[in-house]
Structure formats: structure tokens, C-alpha cells
mmCIF file of C-alpha atoms and ligand atoms in Angstrom:
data_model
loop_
_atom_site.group_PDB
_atom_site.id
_atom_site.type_symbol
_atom_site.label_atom_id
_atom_site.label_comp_id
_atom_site.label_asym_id
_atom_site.label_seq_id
_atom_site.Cartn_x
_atom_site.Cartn_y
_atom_site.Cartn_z
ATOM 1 C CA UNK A 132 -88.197 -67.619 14.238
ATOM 2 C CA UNK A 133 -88.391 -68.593 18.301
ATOM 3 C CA UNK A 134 -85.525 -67.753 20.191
ATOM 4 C CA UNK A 135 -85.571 -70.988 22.972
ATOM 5 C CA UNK A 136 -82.452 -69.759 25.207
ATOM 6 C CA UNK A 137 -79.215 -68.298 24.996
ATOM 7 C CA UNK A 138 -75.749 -69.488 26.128
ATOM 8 C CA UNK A 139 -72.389 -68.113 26.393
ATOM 9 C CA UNK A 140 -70.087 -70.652 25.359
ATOM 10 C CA UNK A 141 -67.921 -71.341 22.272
ATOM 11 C CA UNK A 142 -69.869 -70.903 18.851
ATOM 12 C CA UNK A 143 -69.086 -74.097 17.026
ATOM 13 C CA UNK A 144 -70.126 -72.292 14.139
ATOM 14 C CA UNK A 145 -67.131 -69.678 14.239
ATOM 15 C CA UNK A 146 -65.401 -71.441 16.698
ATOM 16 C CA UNK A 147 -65.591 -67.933 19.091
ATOM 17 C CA UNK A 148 -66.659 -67.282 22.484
ATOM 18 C CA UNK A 149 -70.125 -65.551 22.473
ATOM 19 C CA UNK A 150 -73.787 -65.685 23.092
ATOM 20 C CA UNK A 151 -75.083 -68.913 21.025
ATOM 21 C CA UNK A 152 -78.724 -68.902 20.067
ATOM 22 C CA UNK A 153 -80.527 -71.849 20.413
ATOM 23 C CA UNK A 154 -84.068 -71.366 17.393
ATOM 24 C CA UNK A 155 -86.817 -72.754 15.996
ATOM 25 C CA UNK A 156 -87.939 -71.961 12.598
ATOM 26 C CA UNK A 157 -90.449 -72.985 10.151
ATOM 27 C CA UNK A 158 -89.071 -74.702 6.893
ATOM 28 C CA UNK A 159 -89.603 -76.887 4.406
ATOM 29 C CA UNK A 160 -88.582 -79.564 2.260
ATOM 30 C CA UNK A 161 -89.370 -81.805 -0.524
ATOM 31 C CA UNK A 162 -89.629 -85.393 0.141
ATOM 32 C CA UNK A 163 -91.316 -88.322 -2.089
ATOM 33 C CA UNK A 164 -92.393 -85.340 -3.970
ATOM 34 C CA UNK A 165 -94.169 -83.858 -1.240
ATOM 35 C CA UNK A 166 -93.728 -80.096 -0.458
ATOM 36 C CA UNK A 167 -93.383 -80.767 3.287
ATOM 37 C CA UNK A 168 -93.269 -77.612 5.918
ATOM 38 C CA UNK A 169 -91.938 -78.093 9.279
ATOM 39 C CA UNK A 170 -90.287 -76.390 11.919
ATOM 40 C CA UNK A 171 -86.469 -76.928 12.399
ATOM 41 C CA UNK A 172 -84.511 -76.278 15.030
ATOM 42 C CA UNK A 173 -80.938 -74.445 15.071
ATOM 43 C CA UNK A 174 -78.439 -73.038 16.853
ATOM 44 C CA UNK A 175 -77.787 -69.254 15.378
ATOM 45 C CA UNK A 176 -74.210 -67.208 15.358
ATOM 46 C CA UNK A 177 -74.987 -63.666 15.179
ATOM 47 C CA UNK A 178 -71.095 -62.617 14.619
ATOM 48 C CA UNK A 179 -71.175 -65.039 11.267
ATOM 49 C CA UNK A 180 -75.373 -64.390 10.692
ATOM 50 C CA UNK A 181 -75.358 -67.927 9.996
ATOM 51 C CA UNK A 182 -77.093 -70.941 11.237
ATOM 52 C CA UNK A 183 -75.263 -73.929 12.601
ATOM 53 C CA UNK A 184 -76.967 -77.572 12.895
ATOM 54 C CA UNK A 185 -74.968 -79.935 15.610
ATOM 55 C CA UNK A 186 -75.249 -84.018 14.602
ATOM 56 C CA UNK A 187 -78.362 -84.681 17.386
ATOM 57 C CA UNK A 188 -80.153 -81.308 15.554
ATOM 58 C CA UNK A 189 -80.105 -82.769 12.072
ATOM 59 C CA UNK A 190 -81.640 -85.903 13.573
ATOM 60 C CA UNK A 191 -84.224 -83.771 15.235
ATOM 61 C CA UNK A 192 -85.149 -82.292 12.263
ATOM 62 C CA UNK A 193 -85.621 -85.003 9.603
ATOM 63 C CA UNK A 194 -87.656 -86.647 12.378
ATOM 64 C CA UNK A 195 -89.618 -83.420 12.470
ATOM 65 C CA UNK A 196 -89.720 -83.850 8.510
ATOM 66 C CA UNK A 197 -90.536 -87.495 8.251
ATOM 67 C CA UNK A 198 -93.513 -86.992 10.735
ATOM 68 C CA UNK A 199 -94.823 -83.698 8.789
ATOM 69 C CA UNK A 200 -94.910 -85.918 6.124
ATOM 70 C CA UNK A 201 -97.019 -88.547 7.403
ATOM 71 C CA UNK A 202 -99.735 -86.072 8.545
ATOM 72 C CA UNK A 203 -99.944 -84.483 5.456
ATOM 73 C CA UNK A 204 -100.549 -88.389 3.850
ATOM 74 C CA UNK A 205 -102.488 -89.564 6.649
ATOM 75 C CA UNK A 206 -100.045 -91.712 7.658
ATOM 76 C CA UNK A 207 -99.453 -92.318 11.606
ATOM 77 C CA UNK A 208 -96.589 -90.311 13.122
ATOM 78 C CA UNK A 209 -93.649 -92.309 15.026
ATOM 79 C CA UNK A 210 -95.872 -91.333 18.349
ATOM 80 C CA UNK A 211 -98.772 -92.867 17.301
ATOM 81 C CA UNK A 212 -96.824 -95.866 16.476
ATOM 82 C CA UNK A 213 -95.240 -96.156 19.104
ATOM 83 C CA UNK A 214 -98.456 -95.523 21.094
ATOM 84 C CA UNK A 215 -100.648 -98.616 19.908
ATOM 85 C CA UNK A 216 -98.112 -100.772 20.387
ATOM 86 C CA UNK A 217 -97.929 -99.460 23.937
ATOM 87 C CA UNK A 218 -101.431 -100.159 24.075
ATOM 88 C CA UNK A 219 -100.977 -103.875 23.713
ATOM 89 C CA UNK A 220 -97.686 -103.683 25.799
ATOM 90 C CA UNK A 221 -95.586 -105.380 22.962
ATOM 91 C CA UNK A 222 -92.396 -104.940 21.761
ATOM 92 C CA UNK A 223 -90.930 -103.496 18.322
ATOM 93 C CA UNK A 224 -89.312 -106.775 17.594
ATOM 94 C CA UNK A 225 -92.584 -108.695 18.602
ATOM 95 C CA UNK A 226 -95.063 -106.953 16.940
ATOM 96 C CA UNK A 227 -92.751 -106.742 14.221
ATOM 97 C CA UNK A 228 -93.407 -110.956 14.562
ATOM 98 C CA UNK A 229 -96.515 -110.601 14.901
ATOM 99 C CA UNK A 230 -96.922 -109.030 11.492
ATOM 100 C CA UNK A 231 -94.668 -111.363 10.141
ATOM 101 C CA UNK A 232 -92.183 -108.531 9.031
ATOM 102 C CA UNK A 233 -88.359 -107.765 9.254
ATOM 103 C CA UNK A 234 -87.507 -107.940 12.648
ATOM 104 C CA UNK A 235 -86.306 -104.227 12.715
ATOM 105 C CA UNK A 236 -89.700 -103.223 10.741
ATOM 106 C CA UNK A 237 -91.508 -101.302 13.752
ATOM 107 C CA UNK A 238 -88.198 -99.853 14.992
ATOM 108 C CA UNK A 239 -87.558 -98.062 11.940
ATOM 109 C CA UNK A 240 -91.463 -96.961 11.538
ATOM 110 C CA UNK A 241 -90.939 -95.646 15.172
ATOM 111 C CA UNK A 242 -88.218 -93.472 13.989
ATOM 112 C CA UNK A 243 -86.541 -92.501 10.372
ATOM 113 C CA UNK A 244 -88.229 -94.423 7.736
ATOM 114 C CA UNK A 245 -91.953 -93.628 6.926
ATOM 115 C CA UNK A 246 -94.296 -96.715 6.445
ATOM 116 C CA UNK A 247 -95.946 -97.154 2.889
ATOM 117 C CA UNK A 248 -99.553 -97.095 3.083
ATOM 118 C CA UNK A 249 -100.543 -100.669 3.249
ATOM 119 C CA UNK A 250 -98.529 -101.059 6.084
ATOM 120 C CA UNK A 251 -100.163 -98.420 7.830
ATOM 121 C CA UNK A 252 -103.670 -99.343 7.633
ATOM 122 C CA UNK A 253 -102.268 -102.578 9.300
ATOM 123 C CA UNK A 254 -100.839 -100.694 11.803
ATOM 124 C CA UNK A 255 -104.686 -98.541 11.887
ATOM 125 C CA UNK A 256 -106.359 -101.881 12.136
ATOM 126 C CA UNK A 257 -104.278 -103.485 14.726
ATOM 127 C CA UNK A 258 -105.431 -100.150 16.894
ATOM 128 C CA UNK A 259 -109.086 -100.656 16.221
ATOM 129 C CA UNK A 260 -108.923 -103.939 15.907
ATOM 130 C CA UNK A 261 -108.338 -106.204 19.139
ATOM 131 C CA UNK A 262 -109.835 -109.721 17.928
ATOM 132 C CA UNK A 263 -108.058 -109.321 14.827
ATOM 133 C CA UNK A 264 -104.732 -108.966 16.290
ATOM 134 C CA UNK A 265 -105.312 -111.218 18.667
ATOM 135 C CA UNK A 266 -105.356 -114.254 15.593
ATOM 136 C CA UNK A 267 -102.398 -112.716 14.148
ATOM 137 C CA UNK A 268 -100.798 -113.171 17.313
ATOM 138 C CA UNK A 269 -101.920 -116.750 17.876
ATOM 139 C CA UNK A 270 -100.654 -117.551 14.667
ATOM 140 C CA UNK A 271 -96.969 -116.819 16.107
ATOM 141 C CA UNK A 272 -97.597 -118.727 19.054
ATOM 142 C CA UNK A 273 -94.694 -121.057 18.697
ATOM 143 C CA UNK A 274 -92.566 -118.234 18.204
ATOM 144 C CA UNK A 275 -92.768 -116.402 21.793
ATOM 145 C CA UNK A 276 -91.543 -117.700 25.182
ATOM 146 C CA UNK A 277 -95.349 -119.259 26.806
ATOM 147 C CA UNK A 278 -95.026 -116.512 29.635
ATOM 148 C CA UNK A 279 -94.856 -113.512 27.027
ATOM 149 C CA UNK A 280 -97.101 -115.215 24.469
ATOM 150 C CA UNK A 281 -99.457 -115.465 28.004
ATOM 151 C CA UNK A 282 -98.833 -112.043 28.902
ATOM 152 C CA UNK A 283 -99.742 -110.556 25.512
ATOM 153 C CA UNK A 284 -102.862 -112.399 25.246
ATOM 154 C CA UNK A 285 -104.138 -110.964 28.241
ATOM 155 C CA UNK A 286 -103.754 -107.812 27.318
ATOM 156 C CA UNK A 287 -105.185 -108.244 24.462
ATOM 157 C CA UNK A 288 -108.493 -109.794 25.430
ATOM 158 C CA UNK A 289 -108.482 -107.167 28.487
ATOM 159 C CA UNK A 290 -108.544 -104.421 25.085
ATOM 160 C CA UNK A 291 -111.029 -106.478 23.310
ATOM 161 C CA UNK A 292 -113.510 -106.650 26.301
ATOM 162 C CA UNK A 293 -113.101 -102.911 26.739
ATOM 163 C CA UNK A 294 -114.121 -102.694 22.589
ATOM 164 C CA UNK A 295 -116.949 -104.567 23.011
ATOM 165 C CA UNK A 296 -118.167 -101.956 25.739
ATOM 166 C CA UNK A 297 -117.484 -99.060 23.676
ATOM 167 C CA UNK A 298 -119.727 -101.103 20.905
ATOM 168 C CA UNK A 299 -122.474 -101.842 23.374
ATOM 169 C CA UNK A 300 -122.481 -98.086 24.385
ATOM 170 C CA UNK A 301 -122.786 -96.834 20.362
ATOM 171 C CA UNK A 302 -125.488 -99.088 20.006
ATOM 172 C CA UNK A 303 -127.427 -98.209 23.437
ATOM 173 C CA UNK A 304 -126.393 -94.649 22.554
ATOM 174 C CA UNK A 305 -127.835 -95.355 18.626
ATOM 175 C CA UNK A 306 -131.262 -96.514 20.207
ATOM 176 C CA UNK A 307 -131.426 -93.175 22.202
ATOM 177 C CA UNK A 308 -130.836 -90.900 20.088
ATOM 178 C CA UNK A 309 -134.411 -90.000 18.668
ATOM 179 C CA UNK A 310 -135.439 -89.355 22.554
ATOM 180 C CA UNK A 311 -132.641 -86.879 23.272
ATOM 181 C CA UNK A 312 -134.995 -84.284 22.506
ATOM 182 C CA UNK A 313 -138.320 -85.212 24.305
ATOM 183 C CA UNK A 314 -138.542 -83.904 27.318
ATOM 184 C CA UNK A 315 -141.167 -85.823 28.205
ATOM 185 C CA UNK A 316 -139.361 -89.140 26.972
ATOM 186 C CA UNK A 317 -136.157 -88.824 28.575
ATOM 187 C CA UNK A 318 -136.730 -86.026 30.809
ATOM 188 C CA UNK A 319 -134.348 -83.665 29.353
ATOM 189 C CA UNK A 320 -131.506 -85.575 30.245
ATOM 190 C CA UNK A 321 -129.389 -87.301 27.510
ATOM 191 C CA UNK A 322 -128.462 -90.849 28.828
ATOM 192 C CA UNK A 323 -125.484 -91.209 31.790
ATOM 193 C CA UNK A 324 -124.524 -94.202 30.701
ATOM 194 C CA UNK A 325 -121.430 -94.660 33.533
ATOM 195 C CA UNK A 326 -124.149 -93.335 36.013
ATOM 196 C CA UNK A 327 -126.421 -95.982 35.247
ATOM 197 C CA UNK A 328 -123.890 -98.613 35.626
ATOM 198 C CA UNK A 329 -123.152 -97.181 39.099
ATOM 199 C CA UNK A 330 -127.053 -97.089 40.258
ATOM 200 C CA UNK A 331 -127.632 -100.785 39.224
ATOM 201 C CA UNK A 332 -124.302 -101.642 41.365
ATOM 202 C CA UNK A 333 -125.871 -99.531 44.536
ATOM 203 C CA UNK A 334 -128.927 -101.526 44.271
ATOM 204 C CA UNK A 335 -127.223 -104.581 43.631
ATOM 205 C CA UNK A 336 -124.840 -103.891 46.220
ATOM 206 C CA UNK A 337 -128.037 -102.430 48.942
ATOM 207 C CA UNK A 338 -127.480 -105.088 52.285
ATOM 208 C CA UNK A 339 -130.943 -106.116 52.592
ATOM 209 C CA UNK A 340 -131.889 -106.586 48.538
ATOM 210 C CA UNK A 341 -133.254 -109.368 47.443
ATOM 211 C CA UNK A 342 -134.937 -111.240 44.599
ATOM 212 C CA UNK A 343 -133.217 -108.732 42.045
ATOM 213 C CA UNK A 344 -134.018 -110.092 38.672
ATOM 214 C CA UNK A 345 -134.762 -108.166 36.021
ATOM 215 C CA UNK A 346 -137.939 -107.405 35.935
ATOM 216 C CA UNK A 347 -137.045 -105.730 39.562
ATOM 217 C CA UNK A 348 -134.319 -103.963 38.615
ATOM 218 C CA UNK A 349 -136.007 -102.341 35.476
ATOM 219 C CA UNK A 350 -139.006 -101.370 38.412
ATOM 220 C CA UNK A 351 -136.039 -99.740 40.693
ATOM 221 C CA UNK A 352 -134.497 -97.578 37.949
ATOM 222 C CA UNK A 353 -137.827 -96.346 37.251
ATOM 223 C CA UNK A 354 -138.594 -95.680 40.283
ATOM 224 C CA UNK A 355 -135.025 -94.034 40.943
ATOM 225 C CA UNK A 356 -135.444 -91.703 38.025
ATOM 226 C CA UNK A 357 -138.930 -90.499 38.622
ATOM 227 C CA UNK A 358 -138.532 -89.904 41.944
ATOM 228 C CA UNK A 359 -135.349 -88.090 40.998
ATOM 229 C CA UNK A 360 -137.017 -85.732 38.605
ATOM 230 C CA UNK A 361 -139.578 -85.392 41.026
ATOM 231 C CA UNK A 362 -137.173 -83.945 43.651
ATOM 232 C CA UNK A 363 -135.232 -82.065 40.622
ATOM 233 C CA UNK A 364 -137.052 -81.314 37.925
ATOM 234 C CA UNK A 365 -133.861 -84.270 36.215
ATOM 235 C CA UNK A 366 -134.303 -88.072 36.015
ATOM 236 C CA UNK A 367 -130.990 -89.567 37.581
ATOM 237 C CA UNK A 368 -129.873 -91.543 34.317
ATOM 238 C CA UNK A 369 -132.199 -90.889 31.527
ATOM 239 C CA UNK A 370 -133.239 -93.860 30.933
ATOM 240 C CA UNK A 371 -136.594 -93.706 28.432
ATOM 241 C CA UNK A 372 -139.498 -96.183 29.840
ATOM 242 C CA UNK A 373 -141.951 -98.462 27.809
ATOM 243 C CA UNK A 374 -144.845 -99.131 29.487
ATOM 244 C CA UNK A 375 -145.440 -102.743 29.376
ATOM 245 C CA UNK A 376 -147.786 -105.214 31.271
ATOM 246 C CA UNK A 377 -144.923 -106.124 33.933
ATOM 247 C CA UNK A 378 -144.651 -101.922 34.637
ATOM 248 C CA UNK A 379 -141.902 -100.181 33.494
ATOM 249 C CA UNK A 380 -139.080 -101.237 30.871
ATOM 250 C CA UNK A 381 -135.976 -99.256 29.536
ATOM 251 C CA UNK A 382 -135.387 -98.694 25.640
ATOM 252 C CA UNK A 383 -132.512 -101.463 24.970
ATOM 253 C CA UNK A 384 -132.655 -102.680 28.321
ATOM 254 C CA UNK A 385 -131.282 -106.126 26.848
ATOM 255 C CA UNK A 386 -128.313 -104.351 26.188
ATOM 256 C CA UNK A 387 -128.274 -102.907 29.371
ATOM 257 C CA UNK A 388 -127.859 -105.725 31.295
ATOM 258 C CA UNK A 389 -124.369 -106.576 29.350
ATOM 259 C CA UNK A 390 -122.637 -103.188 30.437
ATOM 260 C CA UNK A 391 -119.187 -103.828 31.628
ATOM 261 C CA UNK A 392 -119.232 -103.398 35.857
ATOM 262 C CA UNK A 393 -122.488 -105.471 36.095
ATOM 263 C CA UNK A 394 -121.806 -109.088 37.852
ATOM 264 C CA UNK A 395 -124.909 -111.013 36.497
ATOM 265 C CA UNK A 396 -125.679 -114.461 36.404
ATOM 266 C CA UNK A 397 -127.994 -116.372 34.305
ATOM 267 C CA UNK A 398 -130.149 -118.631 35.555
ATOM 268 C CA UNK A 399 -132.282 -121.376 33.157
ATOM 269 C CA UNK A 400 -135.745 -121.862 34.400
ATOM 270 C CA UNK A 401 -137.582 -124.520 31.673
ATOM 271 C CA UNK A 402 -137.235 -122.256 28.595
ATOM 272 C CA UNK A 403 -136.749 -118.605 29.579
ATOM 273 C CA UNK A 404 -133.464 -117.413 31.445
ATOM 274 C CA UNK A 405 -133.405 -115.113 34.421
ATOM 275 C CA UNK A 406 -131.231 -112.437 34.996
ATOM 276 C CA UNK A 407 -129.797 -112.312 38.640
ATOM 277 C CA UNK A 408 -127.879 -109.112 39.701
ATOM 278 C CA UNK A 409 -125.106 -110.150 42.105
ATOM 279 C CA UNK A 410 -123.439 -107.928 44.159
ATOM 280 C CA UNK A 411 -120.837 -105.194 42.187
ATOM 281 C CA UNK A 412 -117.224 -105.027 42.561
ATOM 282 C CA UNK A 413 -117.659 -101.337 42.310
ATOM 283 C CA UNK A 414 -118.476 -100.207 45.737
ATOM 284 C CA UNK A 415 -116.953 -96.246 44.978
ATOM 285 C CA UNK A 416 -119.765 -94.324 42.829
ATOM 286 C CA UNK A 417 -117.768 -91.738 41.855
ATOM 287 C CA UNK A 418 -120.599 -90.842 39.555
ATOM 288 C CA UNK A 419 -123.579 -90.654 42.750
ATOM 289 C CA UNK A 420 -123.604 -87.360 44.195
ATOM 290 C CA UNK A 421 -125.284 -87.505 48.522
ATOM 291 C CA UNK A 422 -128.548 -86.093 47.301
ATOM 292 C CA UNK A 423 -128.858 -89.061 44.036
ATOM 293 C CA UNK A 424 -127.385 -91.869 46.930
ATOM 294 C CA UNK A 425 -130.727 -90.242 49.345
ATOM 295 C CA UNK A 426 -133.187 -90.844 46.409
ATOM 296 C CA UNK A 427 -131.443 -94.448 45.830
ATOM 297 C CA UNK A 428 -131.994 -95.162 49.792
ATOM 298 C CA UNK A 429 -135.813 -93.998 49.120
ATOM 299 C CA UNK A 430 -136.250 -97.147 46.853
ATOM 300 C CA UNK A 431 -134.188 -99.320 48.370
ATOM 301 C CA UNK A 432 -135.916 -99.258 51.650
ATOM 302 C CA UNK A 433 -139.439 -98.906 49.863
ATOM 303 C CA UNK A 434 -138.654 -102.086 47.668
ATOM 304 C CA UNK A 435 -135.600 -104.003 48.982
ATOM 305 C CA UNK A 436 -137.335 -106.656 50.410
ATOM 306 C CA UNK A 437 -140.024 -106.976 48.151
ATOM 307 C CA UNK A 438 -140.405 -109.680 45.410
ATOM 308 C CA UNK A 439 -140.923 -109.279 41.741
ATOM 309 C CA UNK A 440 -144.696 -109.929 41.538
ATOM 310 C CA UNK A 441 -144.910 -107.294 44.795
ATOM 311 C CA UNK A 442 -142.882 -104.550 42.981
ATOM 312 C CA UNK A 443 -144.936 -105.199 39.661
ATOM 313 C CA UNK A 444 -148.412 -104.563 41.571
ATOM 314 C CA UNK A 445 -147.228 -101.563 43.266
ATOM 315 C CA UNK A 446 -145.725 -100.229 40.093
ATOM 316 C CA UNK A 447 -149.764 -101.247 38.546
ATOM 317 C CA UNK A 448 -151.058 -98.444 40.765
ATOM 318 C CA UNK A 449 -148.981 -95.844 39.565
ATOM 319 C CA UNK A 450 -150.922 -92.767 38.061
ATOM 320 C CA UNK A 451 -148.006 -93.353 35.871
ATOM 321 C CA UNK A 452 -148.542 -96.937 34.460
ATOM 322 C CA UNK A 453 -152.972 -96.307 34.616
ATOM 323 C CA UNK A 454 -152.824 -93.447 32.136
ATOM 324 C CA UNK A 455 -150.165 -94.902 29.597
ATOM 325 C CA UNK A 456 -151.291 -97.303 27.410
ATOM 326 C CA UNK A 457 -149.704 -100.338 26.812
ATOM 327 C CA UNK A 458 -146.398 -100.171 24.731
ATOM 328 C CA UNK A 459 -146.122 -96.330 24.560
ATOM 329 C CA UNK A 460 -143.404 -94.599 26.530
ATOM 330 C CA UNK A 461 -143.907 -93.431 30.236
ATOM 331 C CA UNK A 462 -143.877 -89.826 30.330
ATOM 332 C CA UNK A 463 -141.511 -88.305 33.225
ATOM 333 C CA UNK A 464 -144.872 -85.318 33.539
ATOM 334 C CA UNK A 465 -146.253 -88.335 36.125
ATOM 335 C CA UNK A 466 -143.479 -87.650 38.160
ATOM 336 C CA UNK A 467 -145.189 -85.383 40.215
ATOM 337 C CA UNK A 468 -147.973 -87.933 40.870
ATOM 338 C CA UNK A 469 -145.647 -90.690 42.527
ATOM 339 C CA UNK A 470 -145.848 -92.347 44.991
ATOM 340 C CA UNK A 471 -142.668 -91.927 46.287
ATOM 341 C CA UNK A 472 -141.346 -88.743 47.576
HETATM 342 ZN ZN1 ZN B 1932 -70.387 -67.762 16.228
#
């Protein structure tokens, strides 16, 4: 038992004027056949050594109960309710719409009455789930004012471009993961994935760059890790090379180029597409410390100028790019022979 405070005032338990204690206890309960434990709170009367439970306390507590219960099911507690429909900025009686259920559905879920199970993995799905809810939600179009119907839709495709970022990442992350150990792959740094985003907006972003396709790009992170790990004995992002016959290319590098914070366009040329890097919103790097932004200024005044065919031939002469055969990965041991210092 936790005392929380005491206050002299009238006991409404024996109706005297003393010292009430205000506690919290552990109990328990049985509910749908559940032993449930949960702590309870009380006010105490030492003068009657009893406990007394005011209206708003009895609420407290079979909230208290109701949401024990659902963890020990696995079901989601009125918070967690409450917080992915937060997520998607809706209200109870709209999502309740949305789901095509009673109109007071969500409000009760978010308080007294415990979901059944099929009910809650709708609620689970909705949370992981942006696309998804975004049909159910079209579906009651005709149902919501246009300027909320608008409103919600926006918010949801903001969520579902966010999910498809954290997807991208697991897979980028997925085709790392057998380097994260090889020190001479990745340089014994596991991939920065934020910090990568943030060194292809700095070159994107560099005032004289130009001609930055691909292929160039790809050449400049090389460069920028190498010469980092060079300096540090660390590459700046991790990034594991392939050593291919246009110089240097990152493991999933086609994923790369969809990372949310990247402003690319896509340019048709006959029957291949080039990748243009425009310049980044993001102009804060929160991620760039003052000695990675020096090594970044390195390449960018090295290369900036430069066009792809230019980068690729200088790349050519690297001890680097010589000793690695075609296809295999670029060890970051050549580090100490670039170039670049
Ligand atoms: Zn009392």
C-alpha cells in the first residue's frame, strides 16, 4: 500500500474531522473469468480502519481493471486507442463511421467497455495499416462534410508515405545486414541511414554542383566515405561499395534513391531513365557534424563541376577501383591510398 498525501478534512467515511489518507493498493478481481490484478486507489480512515471509495474513485478503478484486463489478453488499452486514432486525427464518432459501427463504438472502447477480439485486430490493423484505412475511409465518403473527408485523407496519405519509408529502410536495412560485420565491407560502421539522406541533400544542395545524376552521386558518396575513414579510421554513412565498370556503386542503391528527403526527378532518355538530384528542402543537417561538412567540402570542390564521364575516369585511377575486380566489393583498407586527403 502507497500512501499519495494526507488531508485534514472531514472523513466521509466516519463522517469525522481527521487526517484522510489518500492510497494505492494492489488488488484484484475476476472479470470474463479472468483473475485480473490491479492497483486501486482509496481513500483510508484510520479511526474506522476502513477504506472508503468516493463515486470518481470507483470509476478510476474499474478503468484500472478493464485496462489490466486487456493487457493480460493482448487487447489494446483505452490509451492506445485513443492514441491511433490520434494518429489519423479522427474523431470517436468518425472512425466509429469509418468502421461502419455504432456511432458510440470507439467512445466506449476508449473508456468502460473492453473490445472483443475481432474488433481489436481492426483497431491493430488500422495502426499498421495506412492504405487500408484509407479505402475504408473512402468508402464513407458521402458520409463526411468534403472539408473533413479532405482533411482526413491527408493525413492519412501523409502516414502512408511515412510507412512506405519505414518499409524502404527494413528492406535497405535487410540488404545490409550480412556486411554489418566486415570491417572491410562497411568499414565498421553499421549503415546511418538519416545521415545518408542528409549527405546526398549537401551535395545536392552544394552552389556550384552540377550534372548530378546518379552515376555522380554514387562517385561522391564514395568518395565522401573513404575519405572520411581515411581522416577517421570511420566511413561517414556506411554505405558498402560494388565495384563496377562505371567506379563505385552502393548495395541497394536503387532503393536509395527513393528515401524520403531526396527531391529527384526522372528524366527519359530513349530507353533508360536518368536520375537528377535537385536541390533538398532540407538545408539543416542536424545529422553532419563541422569535421563530416569539411570532408563533404573536400569533394565538392574536387568534383562539383565535373561531369559524369570526368568523375568516372578519375574514380578509374583509384588504387581502389585497379586492385578490385569487377563486381566484388570495394574494400575501405584503400582508404589510405586515396587520392583525396
Ligand atoms: Zn474517518
Amino acid at each position: 500500500m502507497r500512501f499519495l498525501k494526507k488531508e485534514f478534512r472531514q472523513c466521509a467515511c466516519c463522517m469525522e474531522t481527521h487526517e484522510v489518507a489518500l492510497v494505492r493498493f494492489q488488488t484484484y478481481m475476476t472479470f470474463k473469468g479472468e483473475k485480473v490484478e490491479y492497483e486501486a486507489v482509496a481513500e483510508y480512515c484510520e479511526l474506522a480502519d476502513e477504506y472508503y471509495t468516493s463515486g470518481d474513485m470507483l470509476n478510476e478503478n474499474d478503468m484500472a481493471m478493464k485496462n489490466a484486463y486487456r493487457k493480460k489478453m493482448g487487447l489494446l488499452t483505452t490509451d492506445e486507442i485513443a492514441n491511433i486514432r490520434k494518429k489519423y486525427a479522427i474523431t470517436q464518432s468518425d472512425l466509429a463511421l469509418a468502421l461502419n459501427w455504432g456511432g458510440k463504438t470507439i467512445t466506449r472502447y476508449e473508456s468502460h467497455q473492453v473490445q472483443d477480439a475481432a474488433h481489436d485486430a481492426i483497431l491493430k490493423k488500422i495502426d499498421s495499416d495506412p492504405e487500408w484505412f484509407l479505402t475504408l475511409l473512402e468508402r464513407q465518403e458521402r458520409h463526411l462534410p468534403v472539408n473533413v473527408y479532405a482533411k482526413y485523407q491527408q493525413k492519412v496519405t501523409e502516414l502512408f508515405g511515412q510507412s512506405e519509408d519505414d518499409y524502404l529502410r527494413k528492406s535497405i536495412r535487410a540488404q545490409y545486414a550480412k556486411y554489418d560485420k566486415d570491417v572491410n565491407c562497411c568499414g565498421g560502421k553499421r549503415l546511418d541511414i538519416d545521415k545518408l539522406v542528409e549527405v546526398m541533400c549537401y551535395f545536392a544542395n552544394a552552389y556550384k554542383m552540377q550534372y548530378l545524376y546518379k552515376v555522380k552521386m554514387m562517385k561522391l558518396l564514395w568518395y565522401a566515405d573513404m575519405l572520411s575513414y581515411k581522416r577517421r579510421g570511420v566511413p561517414m554513412t556506411g554505405l558498402v561499395y560494388q565495384s563496377m565498370p562505371m567506379g563505385a556503386l552502393p548495395i541497394a542503391h536503387k532503393s536509395i534513391l527513393n528515401l524520403k528527403g531526396l527531391s529527384i526527378e526522372e528524366i527519359e532518355h530513349g530507353n533508360s531513365t536518368g536520375y537528377r538530384f535537385l536541390r533538398a528542402e532540407n538545408k539543416e543537417y542536424t545529422m553532419l557534424t563541422k569535421e563530416d561538412k569539411d570532408i563533404l567540402d573536400v569533394i565538392i570542390r574536387q568534383f562539383a563541376e565535373n561531369t559524369k564521364e570526368e568523375i568516372v575516369d578519375y574514380m578509374h585511377k583509384e588504387k581502389a577501383y585497379i586492385e578490385t575486380p569487377s563486381g566484388n566489393i570495394i574494400s575501405y583498407k584503400y582508404a589510405a591510398e586515396l587520392s583525396l586527403d
